[in-house]
mmCIF file of C-alpha atoms and ligand atoms in Angstrom:
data_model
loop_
_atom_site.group_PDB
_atom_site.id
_atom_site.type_symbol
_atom_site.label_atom_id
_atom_site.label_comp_id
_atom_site.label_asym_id
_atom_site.label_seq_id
_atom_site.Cartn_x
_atom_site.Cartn_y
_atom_site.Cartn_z
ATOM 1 C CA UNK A 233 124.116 103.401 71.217
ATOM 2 C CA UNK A 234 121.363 102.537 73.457
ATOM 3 C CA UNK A 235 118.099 103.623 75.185
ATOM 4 C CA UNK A 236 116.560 102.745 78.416
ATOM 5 C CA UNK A 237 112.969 103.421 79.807
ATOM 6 C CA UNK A 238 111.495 102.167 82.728
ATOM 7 C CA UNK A 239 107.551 101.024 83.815
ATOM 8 C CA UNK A 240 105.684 100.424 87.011
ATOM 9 C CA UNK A 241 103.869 97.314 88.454
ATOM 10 C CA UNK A 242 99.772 97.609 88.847
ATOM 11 C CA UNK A 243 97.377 97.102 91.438
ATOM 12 C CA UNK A 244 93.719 96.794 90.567
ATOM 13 C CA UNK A 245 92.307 98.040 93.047
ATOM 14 C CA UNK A 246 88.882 97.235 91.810
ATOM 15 C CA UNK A 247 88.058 94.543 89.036
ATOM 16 C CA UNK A 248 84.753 94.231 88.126
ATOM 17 C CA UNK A 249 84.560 90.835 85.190
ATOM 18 C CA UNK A 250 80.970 91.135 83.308
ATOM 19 C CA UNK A 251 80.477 88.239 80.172
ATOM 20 C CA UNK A 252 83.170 87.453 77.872
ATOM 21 C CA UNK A 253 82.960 89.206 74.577
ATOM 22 C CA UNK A 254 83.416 87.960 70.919
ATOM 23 C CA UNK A 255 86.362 88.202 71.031
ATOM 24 C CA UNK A 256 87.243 85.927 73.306
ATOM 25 C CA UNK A 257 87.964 88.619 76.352
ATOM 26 C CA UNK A 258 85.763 89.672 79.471
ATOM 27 C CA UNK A 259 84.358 92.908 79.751
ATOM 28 C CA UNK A 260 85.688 94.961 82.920
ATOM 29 C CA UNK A 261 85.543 97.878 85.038
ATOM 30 C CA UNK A 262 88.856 98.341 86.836
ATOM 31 C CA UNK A 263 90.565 101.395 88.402
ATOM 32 C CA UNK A 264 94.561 100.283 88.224
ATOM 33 C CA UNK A 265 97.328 101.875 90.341
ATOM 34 C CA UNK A 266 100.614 102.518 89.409
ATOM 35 C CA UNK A 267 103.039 101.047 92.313
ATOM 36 C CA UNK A 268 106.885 101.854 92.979
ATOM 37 C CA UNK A 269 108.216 98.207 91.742
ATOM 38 C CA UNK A 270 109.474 98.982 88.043
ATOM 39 C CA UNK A 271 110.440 97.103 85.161
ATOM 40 C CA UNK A 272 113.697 98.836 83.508
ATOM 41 C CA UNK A 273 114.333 97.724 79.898
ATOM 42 C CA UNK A 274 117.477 99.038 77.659
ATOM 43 C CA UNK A 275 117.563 98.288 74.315
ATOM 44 C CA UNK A 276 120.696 98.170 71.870
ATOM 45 C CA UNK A 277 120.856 97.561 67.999
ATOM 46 C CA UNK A 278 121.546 94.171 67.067
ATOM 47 C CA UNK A 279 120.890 92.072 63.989
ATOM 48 C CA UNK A 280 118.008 90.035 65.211
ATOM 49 C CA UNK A 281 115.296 90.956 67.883
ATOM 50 C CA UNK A 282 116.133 88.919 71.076
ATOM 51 C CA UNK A 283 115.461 89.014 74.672
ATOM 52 C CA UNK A 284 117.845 88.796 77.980
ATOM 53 C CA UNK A 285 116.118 89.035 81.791
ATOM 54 C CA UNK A 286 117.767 90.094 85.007
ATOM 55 C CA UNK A 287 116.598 91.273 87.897
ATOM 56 C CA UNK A 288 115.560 91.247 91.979
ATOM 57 C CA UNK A 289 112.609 88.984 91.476
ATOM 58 C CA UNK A 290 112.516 84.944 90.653
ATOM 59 C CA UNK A 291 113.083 85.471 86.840
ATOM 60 C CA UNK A 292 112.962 81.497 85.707
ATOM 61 C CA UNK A 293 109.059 81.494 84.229
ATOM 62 C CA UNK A 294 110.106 84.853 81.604
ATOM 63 C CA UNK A 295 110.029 83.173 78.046
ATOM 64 C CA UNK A 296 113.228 84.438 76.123
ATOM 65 C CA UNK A 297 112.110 83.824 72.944
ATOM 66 C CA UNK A 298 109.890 85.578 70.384
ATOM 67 C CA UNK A 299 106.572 84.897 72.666
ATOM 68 C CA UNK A 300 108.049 87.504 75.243
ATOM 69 C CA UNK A 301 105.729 90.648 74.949
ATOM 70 C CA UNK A 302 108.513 92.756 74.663
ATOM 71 C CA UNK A 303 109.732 91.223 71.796
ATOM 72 C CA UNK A 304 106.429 91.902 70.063
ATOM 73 C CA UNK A 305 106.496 95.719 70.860
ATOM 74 C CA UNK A 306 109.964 96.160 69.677
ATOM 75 C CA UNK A 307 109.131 94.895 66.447
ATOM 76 C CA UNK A 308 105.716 96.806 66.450
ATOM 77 C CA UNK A 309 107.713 100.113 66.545
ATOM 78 C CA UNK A 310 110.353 98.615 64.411
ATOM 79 C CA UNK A 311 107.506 98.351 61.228
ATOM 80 C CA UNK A 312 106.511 101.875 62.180
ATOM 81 C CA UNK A 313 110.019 103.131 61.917
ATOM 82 C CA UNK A 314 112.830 103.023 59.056
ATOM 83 C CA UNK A 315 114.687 100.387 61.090
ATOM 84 C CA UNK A 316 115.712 97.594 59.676
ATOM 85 C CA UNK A 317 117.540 95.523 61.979
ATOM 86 C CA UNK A 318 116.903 94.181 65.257
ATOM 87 C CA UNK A 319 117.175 95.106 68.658
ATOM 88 C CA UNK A 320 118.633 93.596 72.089
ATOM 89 C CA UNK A 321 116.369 94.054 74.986
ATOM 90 C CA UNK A 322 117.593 93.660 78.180
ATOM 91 C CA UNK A 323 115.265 93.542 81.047
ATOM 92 C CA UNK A 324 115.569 94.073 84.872
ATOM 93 C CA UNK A 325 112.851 92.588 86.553
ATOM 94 C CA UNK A 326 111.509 94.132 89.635
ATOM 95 C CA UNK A 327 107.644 93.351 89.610
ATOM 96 C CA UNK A 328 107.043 89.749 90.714
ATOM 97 C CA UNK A 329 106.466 87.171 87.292
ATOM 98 C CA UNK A 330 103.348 85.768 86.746
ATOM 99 C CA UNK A 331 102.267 87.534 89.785
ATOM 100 C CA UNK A 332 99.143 89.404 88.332
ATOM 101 C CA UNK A 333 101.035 93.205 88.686
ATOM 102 C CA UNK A 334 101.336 93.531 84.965
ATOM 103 C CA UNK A 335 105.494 93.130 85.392
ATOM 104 C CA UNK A 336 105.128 91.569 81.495
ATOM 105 C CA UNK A 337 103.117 94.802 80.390
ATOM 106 C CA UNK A 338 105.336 97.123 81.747
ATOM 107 C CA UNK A 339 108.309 95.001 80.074
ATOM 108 C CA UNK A 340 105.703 95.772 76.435
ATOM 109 C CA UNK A 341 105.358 99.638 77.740
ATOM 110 C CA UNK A 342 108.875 100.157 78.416
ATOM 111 C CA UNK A 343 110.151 98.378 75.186
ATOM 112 C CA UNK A 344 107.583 100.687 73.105
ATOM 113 C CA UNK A 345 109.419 104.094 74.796
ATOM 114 C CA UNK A 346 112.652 102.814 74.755
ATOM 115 C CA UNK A 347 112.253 101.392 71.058
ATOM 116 C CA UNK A 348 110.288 104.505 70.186
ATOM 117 C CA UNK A 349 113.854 106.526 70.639
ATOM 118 C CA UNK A 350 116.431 104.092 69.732
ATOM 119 C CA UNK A 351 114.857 103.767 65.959
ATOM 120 C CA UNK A 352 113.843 107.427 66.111
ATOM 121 C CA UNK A 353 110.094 106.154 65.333
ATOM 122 C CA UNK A 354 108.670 109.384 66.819
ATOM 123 C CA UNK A 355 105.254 108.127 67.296
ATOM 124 C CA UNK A 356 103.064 109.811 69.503
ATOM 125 C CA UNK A 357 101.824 109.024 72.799
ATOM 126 C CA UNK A 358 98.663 108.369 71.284
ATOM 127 C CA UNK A 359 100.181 106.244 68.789
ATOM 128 C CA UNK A 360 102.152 104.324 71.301
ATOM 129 C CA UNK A 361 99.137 103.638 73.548
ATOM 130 C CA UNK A 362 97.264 102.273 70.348
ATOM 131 C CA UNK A 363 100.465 100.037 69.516
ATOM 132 C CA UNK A 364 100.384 98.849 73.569
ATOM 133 C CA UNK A 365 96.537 97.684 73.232
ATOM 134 C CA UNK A 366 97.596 95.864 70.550
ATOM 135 C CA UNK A 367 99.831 94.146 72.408
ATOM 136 C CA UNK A 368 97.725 92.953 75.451
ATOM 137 C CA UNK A 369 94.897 94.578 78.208
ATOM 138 C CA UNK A 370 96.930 95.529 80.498
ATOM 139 C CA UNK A 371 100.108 97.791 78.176
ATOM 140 C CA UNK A 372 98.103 100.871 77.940
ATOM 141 C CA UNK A 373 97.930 100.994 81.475
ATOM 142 C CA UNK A 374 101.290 100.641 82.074
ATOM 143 C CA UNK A 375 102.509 103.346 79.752
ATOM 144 C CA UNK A 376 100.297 105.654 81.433
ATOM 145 C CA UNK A 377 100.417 104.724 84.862
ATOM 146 C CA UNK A 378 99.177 106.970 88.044
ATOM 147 C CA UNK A 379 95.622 105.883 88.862
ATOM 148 C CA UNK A 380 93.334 105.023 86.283
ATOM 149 C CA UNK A 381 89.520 103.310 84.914
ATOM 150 C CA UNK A 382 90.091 100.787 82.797
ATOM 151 C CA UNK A 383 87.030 99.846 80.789
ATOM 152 C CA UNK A 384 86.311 97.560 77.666
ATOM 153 C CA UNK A 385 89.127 94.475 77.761
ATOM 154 C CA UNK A 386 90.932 97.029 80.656
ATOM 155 C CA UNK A 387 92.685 98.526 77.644
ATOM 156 C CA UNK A 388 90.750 101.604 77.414
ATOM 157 C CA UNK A 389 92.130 103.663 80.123
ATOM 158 C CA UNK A 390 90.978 107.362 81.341
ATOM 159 C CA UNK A 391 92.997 109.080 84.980
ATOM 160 C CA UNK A 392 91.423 109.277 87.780
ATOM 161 C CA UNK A 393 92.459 111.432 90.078
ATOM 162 C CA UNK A 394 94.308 110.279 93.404
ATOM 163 C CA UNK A 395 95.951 112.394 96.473
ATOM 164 C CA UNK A 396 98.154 111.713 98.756
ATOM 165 C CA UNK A 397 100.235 108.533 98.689
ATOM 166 C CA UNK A 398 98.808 104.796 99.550
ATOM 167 C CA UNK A 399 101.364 102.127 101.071
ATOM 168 C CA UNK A 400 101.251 98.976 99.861
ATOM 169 C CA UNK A 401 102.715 95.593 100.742
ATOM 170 C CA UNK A 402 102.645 92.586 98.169
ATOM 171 C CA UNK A 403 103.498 89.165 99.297
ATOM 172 C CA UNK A 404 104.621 86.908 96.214
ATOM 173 C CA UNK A 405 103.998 83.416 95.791
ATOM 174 C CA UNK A 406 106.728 80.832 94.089
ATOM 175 C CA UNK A 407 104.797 79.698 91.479
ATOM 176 C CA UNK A 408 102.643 81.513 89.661
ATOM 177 C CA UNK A 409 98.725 81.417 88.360
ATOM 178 C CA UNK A 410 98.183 81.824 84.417
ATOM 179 C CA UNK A 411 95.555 84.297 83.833
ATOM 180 C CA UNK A 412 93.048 83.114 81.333
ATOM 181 C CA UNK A 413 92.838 79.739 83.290
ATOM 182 C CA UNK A 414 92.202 81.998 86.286
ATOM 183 C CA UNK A 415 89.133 83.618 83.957
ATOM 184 C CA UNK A 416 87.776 80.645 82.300
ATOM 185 C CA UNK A 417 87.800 79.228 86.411
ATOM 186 C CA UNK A 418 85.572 82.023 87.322
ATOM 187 C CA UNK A 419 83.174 81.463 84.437
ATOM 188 C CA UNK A 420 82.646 77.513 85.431
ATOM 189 C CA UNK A 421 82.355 79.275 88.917
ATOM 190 C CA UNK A 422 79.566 81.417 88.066
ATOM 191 C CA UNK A 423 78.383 78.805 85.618
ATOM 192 C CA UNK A 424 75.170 79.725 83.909
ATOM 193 C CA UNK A 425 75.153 83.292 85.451
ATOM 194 C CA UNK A 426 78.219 83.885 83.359
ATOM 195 C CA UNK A 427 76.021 84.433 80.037
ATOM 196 C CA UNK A 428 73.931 86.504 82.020
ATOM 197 C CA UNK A 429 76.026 89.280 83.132
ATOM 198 C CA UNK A 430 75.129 93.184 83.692
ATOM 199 C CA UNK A 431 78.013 95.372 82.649
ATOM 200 C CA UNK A 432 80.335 95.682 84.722
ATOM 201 C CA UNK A 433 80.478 99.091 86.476
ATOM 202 C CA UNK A 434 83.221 101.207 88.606
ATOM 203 C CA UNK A 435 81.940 101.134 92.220
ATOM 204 C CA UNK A 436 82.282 105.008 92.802
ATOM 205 C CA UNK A 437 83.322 104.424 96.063
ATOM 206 C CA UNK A 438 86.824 103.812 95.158
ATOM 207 C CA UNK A 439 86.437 107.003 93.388
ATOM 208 C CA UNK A 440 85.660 108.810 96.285
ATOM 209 C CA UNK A 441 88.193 107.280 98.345
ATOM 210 C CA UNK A 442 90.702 107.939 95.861
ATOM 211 C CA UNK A 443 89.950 111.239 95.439
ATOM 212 C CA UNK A 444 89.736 112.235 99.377
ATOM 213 C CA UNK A 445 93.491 110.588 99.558
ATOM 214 C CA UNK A 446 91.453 108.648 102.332
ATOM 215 C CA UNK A 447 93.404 104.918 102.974
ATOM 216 C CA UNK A 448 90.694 103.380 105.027
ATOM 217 C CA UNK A 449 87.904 104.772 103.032
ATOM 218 C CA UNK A 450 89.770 103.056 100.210
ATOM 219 C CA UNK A 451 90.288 99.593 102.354
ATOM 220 C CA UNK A 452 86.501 99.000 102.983
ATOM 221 C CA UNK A 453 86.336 99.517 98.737
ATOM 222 C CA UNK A 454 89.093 97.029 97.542
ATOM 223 C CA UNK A 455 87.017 94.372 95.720
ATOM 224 C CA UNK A 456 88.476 91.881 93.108
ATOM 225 C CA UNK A 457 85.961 89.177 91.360
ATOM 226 C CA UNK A 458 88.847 87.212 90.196
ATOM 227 C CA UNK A 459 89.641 86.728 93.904
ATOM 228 C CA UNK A 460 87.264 84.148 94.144
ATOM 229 C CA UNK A 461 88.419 81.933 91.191
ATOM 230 C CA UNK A 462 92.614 82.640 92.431
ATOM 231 C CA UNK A 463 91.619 81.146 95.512
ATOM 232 C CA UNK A 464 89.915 78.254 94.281
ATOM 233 C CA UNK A 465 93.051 77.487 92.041
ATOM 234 C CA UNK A 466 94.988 78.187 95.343
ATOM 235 C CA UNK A 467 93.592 77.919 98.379
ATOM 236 C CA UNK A 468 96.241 79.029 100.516
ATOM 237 C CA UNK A 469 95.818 82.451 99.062
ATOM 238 C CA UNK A 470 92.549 82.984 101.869
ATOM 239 C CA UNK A 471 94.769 82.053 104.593
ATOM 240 C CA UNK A 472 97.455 84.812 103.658
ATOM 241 C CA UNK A 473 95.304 87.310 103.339
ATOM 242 C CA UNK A 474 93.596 86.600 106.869
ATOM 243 C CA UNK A 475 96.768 86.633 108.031
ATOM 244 C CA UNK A 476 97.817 89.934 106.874
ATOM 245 C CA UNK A 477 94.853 91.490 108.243
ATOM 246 C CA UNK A 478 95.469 90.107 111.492
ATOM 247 C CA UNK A 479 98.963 91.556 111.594
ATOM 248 C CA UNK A 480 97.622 94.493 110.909
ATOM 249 C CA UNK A 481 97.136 95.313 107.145
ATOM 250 C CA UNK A 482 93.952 97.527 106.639
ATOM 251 C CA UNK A 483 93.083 95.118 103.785
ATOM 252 C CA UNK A 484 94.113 92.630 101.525
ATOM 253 C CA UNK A 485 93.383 91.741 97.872
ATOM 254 C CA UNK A 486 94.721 89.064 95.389
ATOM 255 C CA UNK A 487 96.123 90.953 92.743
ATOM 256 C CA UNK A 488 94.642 91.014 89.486
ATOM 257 C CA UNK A 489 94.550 87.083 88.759
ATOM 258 C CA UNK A 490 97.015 86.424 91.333
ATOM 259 C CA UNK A 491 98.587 84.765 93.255
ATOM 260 C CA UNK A 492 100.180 87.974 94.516
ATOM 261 C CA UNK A 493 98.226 89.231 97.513
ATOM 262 C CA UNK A 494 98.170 93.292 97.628
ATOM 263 C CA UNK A 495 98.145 94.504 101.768
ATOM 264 C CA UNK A 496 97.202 97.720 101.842
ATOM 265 C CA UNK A 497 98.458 99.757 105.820
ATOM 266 C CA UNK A 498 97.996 103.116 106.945
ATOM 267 C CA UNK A 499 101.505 104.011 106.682
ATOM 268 C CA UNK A 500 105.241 103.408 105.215
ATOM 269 C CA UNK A 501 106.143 102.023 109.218
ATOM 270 C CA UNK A 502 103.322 100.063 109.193
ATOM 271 C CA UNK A 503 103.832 98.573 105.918
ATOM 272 C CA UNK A 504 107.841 98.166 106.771
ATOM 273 C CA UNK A 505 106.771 95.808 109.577
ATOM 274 C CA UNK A 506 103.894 93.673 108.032
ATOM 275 C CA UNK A 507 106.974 93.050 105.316
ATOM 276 C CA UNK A 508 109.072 91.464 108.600
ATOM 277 C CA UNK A 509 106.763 89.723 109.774
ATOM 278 C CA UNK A 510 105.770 88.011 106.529
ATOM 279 C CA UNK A 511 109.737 87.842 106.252
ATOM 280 C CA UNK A 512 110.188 85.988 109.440
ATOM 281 C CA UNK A 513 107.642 83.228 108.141
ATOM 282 C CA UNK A 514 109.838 82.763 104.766
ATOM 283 C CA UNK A 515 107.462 84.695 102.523
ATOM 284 C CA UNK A 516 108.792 87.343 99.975
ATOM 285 C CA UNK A 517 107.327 90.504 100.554
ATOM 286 C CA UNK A 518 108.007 93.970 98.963
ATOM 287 C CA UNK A 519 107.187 97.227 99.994
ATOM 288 C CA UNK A 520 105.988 100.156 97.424
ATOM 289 C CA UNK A 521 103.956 103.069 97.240
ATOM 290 C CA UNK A 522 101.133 104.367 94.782
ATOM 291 C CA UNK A 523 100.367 106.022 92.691
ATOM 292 C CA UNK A 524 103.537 106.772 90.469
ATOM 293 C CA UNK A 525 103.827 107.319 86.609
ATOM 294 C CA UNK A 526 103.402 105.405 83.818
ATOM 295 C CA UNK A 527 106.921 104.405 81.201
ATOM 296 C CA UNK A 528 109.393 106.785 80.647
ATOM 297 C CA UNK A 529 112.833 107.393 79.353
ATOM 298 C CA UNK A 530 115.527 106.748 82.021
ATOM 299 C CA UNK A 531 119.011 108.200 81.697
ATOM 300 C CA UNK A 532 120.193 105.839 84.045
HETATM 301 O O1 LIG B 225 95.630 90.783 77.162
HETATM 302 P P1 LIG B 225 96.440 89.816 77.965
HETATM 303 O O2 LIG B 225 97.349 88.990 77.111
HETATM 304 O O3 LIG B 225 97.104 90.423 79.152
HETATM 305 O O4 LIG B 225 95.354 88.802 78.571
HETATM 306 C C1 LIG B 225 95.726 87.510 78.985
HETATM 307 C C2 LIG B 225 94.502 86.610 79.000
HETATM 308 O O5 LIG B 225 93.618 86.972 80.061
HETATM 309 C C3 LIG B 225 93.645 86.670 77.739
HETATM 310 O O6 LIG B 225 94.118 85.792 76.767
HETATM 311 C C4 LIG B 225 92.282 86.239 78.284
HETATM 312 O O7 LIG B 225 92.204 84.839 78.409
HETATM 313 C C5 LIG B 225 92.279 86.814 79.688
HETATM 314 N N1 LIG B 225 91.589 88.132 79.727
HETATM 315 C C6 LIG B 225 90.205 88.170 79.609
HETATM 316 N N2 LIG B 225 89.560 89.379 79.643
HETATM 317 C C7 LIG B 225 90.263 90.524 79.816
HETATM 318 C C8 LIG B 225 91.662 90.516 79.963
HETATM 319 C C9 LIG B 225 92.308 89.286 79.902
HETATM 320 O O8 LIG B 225 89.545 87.129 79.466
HETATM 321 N N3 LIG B 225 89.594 91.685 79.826
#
């Protein structure tokens, strides 16, 4: 007895950070995409809740204790459900760790859908995307994937519509950036400014691009504020993106608080040979489209 879902890496392609709230957590306006890397996460009954990670990526930073986020949504469904054992979830990493593409959110979304099955919880998809805020900004995303606003801490998510398909190239970096250090280096960045904040607002732009299916409408758009503050924690990050535009990316972006760097190209060839070349100069680079879904059941 088993169940397996599956959930997508993210791309913001806009993030917009206005003053940090009571609560601890900056107020944003982001539009996510959904990208081809998934997360696939099977889960079997077991006595108590525990954790095992696999996968195509560098999976040495994934905590496999009760800290993992996955663990936490498993047991969230668990006290929703008559279960009362545990569970064994096994994950297959295929989003880059700590790489700031939500791979630990979609690990939360796909453990919700997978759990949601397993212990016959039948909650809702409403239910499940109030369990997935609970569990961090980014989850509700994740379970609903395409292309989306995310206002308030990012967790409150509406679709936005998106044709066509956009290429995308993401170069990965060894080690990876912890976001809130990443946010509390752009407030000391913006120093007193940072109490001082508008709110934060969706450029319609991207909108617009988005909605025309337009790729280099929707290069001249990508913006990231966290940018600023990855690249100050890692320099090197400015050089690789100058380098992917020069090999002929339309654009490049850190992804959400890094260090990945998003490259997006005007086509799947294009995008196959900015991933050589990056190749060639030892850098790992994966290819993927957007937008695709949010977490689902997999069969397989
Ligand atoms: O919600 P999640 O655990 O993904 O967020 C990780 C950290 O990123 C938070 O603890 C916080 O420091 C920072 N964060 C923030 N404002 C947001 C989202 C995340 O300051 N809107």
């Amino acid at each position: 007895m088993h169940a397996t879902a599956i959930a997508p890496g993210k791309v913001n392609l806009l993030l917009e950070v206005g003053g940090v709230q009571a609560d601890g957590y900056h107020d944003l306006a982001t539009v996510f995409q959904a990208v081809s890397l998934y997360e696939k996460v099977t889960v079997t009954p077991a006595d108590d809740f525990t954790v095992s990670v696999s996968g195509s990526v560098d999976v040495s930073g994934v905590p496999l204790d009760a800290t993992n986020l996955a663990v936490r949504a498993a047991q969230l469904v668990a006290g929703h459900a008559l279960w009362e054992r545990g569970a064994h979830i096994g994950i297959e990493k295929g989003v880059p760790v700590a790489g700031g593409m939500g791979g630990g959110s979609a690990d939360a979304a796909a453990t919700l859908v997978a759990c949601n099955e397993l212990f016959d919880a039948e909650l809702s998809p409403a239910q499940l995307r109030d369990l997935a805020a609970h569990l961090g900004a980014d989850v509700p995303f994740a379970l609903v994937g395409g292309t989306a606003v995310g206002a308030g801490r990012g967790d409150v998510v509406s679709p936005a519509l998106a044709l066509g398909r956009f290429h995308w190239v993401f170069v990965t970096d060894a080690e990876g950036l912890s976001t809130p250090e990443i946010y509390a280096t752009l407030d000391r960045l913006r120093g007193a400014e940072a109490s001082a904040l508008p709110p934060p607002r969706v450029d319609p732009e991207v909108l617009h691009a988005l909605r025309a299916g337009d790729t280099e409408r929707l290069a001249l758009a990508l913006h990231n504020d966290l940018q600023e503050a990855a690249v100050s924690a890692r320099p090197a990050l400015g050089d690789l993106i100058a380098e992917g535009v020069d090999r002929g990316a339309l654009a490049g972006i850190v992804s959400g608080s890094g260090p990945t760097v998003a490259f997006l190209c005007s086509g799947v060839s294009e995008a196959r040979s900015l991933q050589a070349g990056f190749g060639r100069d030892r850098h790992e680079a994966f290819v993927a489209v957007g937008n695709v879904a949010g977490a689902c059941g997999a069969t397989r």
